PDB file of C-alpha atoms and ligand atoms in Angstrom:
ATOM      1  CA  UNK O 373       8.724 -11.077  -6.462  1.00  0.00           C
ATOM      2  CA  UNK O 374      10.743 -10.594  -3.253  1.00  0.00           C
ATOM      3  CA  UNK O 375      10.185  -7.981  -1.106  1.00  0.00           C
ATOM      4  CA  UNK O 376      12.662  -6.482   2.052  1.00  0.00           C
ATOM      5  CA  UNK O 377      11.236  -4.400   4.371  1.00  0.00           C
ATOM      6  CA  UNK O 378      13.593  -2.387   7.103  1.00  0.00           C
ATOM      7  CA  UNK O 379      11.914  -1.263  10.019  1.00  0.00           C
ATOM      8  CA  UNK O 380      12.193   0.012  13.750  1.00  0.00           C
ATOM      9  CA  UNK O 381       9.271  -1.871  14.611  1.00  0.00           C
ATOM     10  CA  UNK O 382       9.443  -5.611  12.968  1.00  0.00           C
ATOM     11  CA  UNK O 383       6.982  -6.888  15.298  1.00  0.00           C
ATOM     12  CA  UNK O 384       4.482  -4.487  13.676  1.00  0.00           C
ATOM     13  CA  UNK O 385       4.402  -6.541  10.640  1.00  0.00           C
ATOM     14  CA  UNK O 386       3.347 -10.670  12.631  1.00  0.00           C
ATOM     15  CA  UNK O 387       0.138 -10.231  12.034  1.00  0.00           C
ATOM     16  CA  UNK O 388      -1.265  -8.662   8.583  1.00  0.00           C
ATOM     17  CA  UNK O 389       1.047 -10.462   6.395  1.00  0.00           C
ATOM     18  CA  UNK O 390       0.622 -13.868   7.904  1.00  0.00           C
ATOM     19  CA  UNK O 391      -2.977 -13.913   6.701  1.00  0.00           C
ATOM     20  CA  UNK O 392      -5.365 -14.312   3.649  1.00  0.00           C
ATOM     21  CA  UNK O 393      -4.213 -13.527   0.293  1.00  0.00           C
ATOM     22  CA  UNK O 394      -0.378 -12.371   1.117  1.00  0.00           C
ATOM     23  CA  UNK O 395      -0.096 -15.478   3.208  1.00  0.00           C
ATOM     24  CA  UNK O 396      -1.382 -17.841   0.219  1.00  0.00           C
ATOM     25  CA  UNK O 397       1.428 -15.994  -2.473  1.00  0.00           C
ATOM     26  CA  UNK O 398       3.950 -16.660   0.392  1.00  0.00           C
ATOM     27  CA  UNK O 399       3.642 -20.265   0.236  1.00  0.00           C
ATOM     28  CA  UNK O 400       2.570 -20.641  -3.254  1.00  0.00           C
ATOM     29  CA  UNK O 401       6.172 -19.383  -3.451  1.00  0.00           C
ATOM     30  CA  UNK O 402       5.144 -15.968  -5.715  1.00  0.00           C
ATOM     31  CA  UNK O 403       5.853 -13.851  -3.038  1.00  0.00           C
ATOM     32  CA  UNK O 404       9.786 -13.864  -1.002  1.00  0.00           C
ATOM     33  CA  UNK O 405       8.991 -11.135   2.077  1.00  0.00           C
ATOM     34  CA  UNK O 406      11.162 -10.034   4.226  1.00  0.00           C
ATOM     35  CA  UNK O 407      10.693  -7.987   7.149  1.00  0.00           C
ATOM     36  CA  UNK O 408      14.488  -6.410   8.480  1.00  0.00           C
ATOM     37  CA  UNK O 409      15.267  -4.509  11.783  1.00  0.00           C
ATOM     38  CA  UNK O 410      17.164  -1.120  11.063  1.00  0.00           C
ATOM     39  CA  UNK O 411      18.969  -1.527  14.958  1.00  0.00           C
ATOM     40  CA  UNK O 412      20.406  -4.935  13.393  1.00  0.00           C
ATOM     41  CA  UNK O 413      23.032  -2.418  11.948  1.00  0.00           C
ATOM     42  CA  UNK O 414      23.959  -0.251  14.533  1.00  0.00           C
ATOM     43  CA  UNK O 415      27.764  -0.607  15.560  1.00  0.00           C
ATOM     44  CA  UNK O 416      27.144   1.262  19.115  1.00  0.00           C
ATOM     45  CA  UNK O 417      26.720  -0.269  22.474  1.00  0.00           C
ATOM     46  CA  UNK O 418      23.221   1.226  23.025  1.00  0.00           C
ATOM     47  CA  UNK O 419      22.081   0.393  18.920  1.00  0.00           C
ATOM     48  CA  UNK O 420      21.724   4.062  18.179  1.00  0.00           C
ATOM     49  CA  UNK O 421      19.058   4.755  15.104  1.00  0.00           C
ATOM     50  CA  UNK O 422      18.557   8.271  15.371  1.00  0.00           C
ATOM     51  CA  UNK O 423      20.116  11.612  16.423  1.00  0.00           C
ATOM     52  CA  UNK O 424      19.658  15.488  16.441  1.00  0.00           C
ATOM     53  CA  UNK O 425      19.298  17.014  13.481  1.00  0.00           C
ATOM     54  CA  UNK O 426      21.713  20.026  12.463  1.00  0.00           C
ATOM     55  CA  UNK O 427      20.405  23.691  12.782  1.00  0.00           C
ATOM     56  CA  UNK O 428      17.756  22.680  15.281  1.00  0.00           C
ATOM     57  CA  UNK O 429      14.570  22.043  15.696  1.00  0.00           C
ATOM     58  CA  UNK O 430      11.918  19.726  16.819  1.00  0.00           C
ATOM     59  CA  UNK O 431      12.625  15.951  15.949  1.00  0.00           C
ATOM     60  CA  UNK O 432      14.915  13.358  15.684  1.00  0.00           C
ATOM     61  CA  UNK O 433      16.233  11.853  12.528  1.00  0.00           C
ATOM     62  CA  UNK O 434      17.107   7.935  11.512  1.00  0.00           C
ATOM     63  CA  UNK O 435      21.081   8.208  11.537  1.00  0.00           C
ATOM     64  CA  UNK O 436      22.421   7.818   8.152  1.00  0.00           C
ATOM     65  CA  UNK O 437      25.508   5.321   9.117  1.00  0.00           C
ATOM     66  CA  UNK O 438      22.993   2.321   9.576  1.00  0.00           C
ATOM     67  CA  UNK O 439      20.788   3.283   7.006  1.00  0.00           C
ATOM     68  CA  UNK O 440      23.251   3.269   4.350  1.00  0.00           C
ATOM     69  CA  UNK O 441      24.759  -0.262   5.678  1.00  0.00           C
ATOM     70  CA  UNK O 442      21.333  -1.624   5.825  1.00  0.00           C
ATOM     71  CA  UNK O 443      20.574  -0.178   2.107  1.00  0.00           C
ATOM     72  CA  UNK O 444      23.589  -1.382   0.567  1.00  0.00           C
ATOM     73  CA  UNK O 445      23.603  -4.964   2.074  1.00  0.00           C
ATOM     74  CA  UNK O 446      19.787  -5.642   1.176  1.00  0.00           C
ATOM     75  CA  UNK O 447      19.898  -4.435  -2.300  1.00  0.00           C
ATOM     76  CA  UNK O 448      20.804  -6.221  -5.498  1.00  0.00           C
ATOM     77  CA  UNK O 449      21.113  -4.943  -9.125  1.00  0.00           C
ATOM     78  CA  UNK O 450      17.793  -4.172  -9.899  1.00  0.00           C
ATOM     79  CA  UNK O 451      16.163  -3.563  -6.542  1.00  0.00           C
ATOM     80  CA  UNK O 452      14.036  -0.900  -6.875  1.00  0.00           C
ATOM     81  CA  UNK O 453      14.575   1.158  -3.087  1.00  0.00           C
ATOM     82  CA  UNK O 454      11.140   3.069  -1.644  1.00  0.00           C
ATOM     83  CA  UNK O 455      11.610   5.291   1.068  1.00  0.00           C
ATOM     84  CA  UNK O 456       8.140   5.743   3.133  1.00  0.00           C
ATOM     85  CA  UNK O 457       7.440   9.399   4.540  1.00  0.00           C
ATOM     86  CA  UNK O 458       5.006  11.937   4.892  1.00  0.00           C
ATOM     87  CA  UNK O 459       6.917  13.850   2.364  1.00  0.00           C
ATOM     88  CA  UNK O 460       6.438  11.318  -0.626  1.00  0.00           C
ATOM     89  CA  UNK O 461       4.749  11.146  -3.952  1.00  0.00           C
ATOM     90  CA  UNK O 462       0.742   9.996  -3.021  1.00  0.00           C
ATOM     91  CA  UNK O 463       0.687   5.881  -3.622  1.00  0.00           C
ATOM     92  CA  UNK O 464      -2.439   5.101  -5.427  1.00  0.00           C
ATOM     93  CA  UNK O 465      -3.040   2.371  -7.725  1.00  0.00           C
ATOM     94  CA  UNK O 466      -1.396   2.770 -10.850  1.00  0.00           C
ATOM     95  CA  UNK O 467       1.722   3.133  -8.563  1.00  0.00           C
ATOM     96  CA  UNK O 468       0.477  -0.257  -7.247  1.00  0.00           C
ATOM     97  CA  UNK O 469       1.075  -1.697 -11.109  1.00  0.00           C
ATOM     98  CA  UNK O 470       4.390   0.362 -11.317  1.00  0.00           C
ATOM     99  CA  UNK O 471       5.879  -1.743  -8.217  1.00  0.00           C
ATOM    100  CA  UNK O 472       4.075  -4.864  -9.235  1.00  0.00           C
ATOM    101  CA  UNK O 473       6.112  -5.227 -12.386  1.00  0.00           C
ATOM    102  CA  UNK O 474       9.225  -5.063 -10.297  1.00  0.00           C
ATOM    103  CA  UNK O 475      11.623  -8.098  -9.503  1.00  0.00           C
ATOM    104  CA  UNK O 476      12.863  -6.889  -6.311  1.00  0.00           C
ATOM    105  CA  UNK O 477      11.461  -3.941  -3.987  1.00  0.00           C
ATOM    106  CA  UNK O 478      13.242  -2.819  -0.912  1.00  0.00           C
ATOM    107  CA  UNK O 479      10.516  -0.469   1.530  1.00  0.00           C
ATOM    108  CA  UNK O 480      12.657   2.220   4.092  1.00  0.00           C
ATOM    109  CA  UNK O 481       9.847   2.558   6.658  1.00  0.00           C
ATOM    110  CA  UNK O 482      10.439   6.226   8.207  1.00  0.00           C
ATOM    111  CA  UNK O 483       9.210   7.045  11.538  1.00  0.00           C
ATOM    112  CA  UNK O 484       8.368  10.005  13.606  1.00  0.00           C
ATOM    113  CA  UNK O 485      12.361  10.484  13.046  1.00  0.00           C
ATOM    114  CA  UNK O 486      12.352  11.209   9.237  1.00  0.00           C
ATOM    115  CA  UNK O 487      15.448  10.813   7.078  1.00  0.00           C
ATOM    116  CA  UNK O 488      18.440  13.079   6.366  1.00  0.00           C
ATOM    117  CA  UNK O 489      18.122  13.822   2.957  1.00  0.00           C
ATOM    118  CA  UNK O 490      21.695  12.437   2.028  1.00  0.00           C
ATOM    119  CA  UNK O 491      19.347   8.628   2.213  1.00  0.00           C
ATOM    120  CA  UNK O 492      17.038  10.234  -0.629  1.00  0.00           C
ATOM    121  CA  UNK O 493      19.424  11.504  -2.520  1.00  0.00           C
ATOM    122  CA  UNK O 494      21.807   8.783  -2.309  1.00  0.00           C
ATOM    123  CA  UNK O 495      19.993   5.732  -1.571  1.00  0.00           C
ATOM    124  CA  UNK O 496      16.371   6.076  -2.677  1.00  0.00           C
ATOM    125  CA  UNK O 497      14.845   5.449  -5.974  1.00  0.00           C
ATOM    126  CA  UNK O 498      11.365   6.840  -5.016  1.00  0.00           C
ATOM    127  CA  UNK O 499       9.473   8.439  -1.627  1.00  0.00           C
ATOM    128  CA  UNK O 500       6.129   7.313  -0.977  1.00  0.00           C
ATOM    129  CA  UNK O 501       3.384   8.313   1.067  1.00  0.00           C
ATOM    130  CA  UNK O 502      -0.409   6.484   1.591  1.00  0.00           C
ATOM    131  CA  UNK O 503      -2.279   9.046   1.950  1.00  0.00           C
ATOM    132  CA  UNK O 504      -2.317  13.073   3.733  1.00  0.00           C
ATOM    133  CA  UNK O 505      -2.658  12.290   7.426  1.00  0.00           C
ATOM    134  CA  UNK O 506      -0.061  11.477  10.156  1.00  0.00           C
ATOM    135  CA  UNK O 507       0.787   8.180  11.215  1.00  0.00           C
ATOM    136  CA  UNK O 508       2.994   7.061  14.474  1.00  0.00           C
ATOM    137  CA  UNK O 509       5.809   5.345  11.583  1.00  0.00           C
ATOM    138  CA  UNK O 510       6.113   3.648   7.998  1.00  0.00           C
ATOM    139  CA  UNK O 511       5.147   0.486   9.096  1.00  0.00           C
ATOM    140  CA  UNK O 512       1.831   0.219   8.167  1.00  0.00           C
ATOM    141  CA  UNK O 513       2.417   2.407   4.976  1.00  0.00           C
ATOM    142  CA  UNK O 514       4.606  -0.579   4.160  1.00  0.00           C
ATOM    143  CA  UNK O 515       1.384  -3.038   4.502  1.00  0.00           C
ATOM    144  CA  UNK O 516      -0.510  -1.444   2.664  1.00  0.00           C
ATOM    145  CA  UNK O 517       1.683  -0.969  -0.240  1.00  0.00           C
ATOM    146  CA  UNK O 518       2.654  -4.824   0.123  1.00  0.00           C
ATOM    147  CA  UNK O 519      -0.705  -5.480   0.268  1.00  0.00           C
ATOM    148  CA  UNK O 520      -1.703  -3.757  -2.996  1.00  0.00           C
ATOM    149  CA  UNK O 521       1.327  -4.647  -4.574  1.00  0.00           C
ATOM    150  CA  UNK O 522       0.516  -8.619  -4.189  1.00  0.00           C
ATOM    151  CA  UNK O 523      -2.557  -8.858  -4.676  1.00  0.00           C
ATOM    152  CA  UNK O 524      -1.282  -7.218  -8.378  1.00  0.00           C
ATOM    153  CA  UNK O 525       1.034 -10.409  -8.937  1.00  0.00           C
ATOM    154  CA  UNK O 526       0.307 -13.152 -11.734  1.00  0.00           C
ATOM    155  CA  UNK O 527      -1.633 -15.848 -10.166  1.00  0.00           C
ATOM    156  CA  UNK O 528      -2.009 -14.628  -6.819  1.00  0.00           C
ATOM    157  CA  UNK O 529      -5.693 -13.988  -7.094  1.00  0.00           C
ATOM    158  CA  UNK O 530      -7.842 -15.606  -9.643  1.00  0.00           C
ATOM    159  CA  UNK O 531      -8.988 -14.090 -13.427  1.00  0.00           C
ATOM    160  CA  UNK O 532     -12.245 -12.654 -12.088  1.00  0.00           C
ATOM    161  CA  UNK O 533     -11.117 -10.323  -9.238  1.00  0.00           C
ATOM    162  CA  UNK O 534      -8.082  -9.412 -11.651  1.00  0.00           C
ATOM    163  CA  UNK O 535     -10.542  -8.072 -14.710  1.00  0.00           C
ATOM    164  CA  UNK O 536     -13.163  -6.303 -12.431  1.00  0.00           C
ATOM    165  CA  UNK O 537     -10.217  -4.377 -11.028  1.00  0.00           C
ATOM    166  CA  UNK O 538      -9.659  -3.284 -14.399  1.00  0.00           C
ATOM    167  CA  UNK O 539     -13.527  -1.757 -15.169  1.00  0.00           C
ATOM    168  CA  UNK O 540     -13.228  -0.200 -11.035  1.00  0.00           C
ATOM    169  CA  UNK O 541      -9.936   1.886 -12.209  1.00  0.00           C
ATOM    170  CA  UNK O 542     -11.636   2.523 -15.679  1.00  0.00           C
ATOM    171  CA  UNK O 543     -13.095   5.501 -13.541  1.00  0.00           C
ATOM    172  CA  UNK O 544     -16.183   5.099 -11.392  1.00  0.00           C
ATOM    173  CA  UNK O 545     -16.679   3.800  -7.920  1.00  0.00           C
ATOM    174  CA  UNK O 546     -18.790   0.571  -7.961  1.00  0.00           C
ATOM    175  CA  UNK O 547     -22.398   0.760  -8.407  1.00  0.00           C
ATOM    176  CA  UNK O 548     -24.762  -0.812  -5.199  1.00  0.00           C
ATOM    177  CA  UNK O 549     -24.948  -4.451  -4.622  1.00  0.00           C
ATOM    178  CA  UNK O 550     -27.318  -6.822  -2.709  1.00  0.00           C
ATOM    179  CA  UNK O 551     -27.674 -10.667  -1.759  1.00  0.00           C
ATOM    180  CA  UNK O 552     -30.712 -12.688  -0.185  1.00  0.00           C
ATOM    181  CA  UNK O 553     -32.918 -12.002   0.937  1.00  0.00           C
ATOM    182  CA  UNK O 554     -35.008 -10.269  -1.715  1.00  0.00           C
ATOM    183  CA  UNK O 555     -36.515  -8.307   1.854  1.00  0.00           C
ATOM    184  CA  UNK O 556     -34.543  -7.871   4.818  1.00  0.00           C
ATOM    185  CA  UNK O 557     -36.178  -6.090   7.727  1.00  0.00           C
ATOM    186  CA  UNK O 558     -38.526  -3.812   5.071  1.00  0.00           C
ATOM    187  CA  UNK O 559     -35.539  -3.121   2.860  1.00  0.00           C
ATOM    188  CA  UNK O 560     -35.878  -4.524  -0.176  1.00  0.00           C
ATOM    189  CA  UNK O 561     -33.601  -4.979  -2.866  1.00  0.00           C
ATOM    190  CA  UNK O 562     -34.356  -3.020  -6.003  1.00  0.00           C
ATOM    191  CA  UNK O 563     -36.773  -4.171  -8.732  1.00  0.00           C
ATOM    192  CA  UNK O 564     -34.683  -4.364 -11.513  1.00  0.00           C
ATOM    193  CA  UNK O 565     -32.260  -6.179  -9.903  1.00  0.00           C
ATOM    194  CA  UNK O 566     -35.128  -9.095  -9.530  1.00  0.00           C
ATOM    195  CA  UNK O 567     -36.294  -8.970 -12.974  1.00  0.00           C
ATOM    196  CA  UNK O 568     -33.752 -10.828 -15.376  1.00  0.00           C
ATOM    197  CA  UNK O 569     -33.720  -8.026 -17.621  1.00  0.00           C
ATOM    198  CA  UNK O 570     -29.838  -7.720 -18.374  1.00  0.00           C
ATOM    199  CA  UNK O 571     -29.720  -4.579 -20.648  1.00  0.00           C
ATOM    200  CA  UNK O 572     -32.191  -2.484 -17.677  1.00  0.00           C
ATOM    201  CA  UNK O 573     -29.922  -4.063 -14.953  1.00  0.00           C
ATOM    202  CA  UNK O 574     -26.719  -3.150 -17.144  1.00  0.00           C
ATOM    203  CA  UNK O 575     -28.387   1.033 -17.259  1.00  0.00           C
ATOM    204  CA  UNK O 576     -29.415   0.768 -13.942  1.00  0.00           C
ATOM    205  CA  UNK O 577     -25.901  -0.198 -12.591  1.00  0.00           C
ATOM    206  CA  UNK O 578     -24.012   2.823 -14.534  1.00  0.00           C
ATOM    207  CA  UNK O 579     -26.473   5.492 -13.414  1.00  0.00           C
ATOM    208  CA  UNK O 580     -25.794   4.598  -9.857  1.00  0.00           C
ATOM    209  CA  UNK O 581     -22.464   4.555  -9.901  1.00  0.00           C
ATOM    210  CA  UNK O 582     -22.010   7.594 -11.522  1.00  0.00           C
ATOM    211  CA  UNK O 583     -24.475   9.034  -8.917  1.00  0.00           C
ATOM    212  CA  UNK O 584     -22.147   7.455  -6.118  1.00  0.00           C
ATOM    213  CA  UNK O 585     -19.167   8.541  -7.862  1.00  0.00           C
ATOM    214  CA  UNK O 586     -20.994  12.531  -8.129  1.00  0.00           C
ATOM    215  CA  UNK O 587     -21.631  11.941  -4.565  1.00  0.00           C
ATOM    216  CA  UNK O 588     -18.274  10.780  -2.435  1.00  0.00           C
ATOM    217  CA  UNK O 589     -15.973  11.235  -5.252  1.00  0.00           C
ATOM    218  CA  UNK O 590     -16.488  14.288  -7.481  1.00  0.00           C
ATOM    219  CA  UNK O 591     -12.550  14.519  -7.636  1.00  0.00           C
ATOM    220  CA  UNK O 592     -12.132  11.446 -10.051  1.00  0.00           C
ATOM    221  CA  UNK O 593     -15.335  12.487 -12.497  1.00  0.00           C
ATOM    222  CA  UNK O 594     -13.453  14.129 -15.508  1.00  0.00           C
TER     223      UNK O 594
HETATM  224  C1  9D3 E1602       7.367  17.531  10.231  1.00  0.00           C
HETATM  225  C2  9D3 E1602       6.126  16.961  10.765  1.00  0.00           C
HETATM  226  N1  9D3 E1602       5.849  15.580  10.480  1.00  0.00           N
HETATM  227  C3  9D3 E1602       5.558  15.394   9.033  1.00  0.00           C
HETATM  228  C4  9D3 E1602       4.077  15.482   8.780  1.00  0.00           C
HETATM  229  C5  9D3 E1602       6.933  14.672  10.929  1.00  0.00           C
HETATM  230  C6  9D3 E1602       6.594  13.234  10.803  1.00  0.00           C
HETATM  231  C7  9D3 E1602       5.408  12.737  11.313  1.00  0.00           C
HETATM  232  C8  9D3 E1602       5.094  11.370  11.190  1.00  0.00           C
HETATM  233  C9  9D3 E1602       7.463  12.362  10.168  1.00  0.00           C
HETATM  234  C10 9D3 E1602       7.157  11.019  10.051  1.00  0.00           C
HETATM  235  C11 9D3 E1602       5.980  10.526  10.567  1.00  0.00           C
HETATM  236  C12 9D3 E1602       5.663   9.066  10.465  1.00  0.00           C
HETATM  237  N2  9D3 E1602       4.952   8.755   9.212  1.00  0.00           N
HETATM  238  C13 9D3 E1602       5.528   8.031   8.247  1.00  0.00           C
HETATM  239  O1  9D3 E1602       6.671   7.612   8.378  1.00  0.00           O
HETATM  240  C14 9D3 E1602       4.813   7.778   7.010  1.00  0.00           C
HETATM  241  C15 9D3 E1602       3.504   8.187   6.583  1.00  0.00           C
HETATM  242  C16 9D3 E1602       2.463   8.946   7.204  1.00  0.00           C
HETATM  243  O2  9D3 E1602       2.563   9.426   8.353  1.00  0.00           O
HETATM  244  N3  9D3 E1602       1.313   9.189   6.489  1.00  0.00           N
HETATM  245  C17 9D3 E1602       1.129   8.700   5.233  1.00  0.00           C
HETATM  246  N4  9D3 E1602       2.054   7.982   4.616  1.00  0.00           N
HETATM  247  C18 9D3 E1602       3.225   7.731   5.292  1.00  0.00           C
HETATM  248  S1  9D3 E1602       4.491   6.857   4.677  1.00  0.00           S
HETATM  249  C19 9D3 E1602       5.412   7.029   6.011  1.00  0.00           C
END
């Protein structure tokens, strides 16, 4: 899959995306990333990205003149372009298998400048947002969507992670889990979980994480 990214702030992304399981698709070669500076396609002296917006009001917008240069020389035929703001549809994880089935992916990080809607209309194929609280910019909105995204990929993680993902978004949070020690400072690990009794252990395990699930997240309990 390849992957642009067009930012303010590039320098946002050294970091993250040099580590762990996005670093290992990079150089296994599943995973072509790219992370783009919007100023790169300014055509003013002082690389102008953003200006007032018409009407009034608090705010600055992106300018649409490098955003549409930047847009149409980063996309190819079947890029699939993702505009990041506060204003987009909630990214969750079935959109994470949506994207993953993509070739190509394009993310518009927004920032506290958000975009003249000529870029959605125009440019855009879809307006995401992580989550409802305010962040500085898109940039680590775009992390975390590459981040879920990849991990999604054939071969990038191995068969077992891949198929307990699959029982997880069946529905119910996961249930409590424990290592050695048997005891650790008077806390002990549950009974059942000790006795080699598969079929208790196997009860045991769905009652608690539909009492978890009751608990933090009554929303996703039909
Ligand atoms: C009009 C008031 N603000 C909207 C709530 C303006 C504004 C604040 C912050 C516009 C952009 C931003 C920067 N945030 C993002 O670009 C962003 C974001 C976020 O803040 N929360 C969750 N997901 C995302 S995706 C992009």
């Amino acid at each position: 899959m390849k992957i642009d990214v067009l930012t303010l702030f590039p320098a946002m992304f050294a970091g993250p995306l040099d580590e762990s399981i996005v670093k290992r698709a990079r150089s296994a070669g599943l995973l072509d990333l790219q992370i783009h500076n919007l100023r790169d396609w300014t055509q003013d002296r002082h690389k102008t990205v953003d200006d007032r917006p018409f009407g009034g009001g608090p705010g600055m917008l992106l300018k649409v003149e490098p955003l549409f240069a930047a847009v149409e020389s980063l996309r190819r035929k079947k890029t699939r372009v993702i505009l990041l703001s506060p204003a987009g549809r909630k990214f969750n994880q079935s959109v994470a298998r949506e994207l993953a089935v993509q070739d190509d992916l394009l993310l518009v990080c927004g920032s506290y400048e958000g975009f003249d809607e000529r870029v959605r209309v125009a440019l855009a194929d879809d307006d995401l947002s992580i989550g409802d609280y305010v962040l500085t910019n898109g940039a680590l909105p775009a992390m975390v969507i590459v981040d879920a995204v990849v991990r999604l990929l054939p071969g990038v993680l191995g068969d077992d992670a891949s198929s307990h993902d699959e029982s997880f978004s069946h529905g119910l949070l996961e249930y409590p889990q424990y290592t050695r020690p048997a005891e650790f400072r008077g806390m002990k690990v549950p009974e059942v979980l000790l006795s080699g009794n598969h079929a208790e252990i196997e009860k045991w395990r769905r009652e608690q994480a539909r009492l978890r699930t009751e608990k933090q997240r009554p929303d996703i309990l039909k």
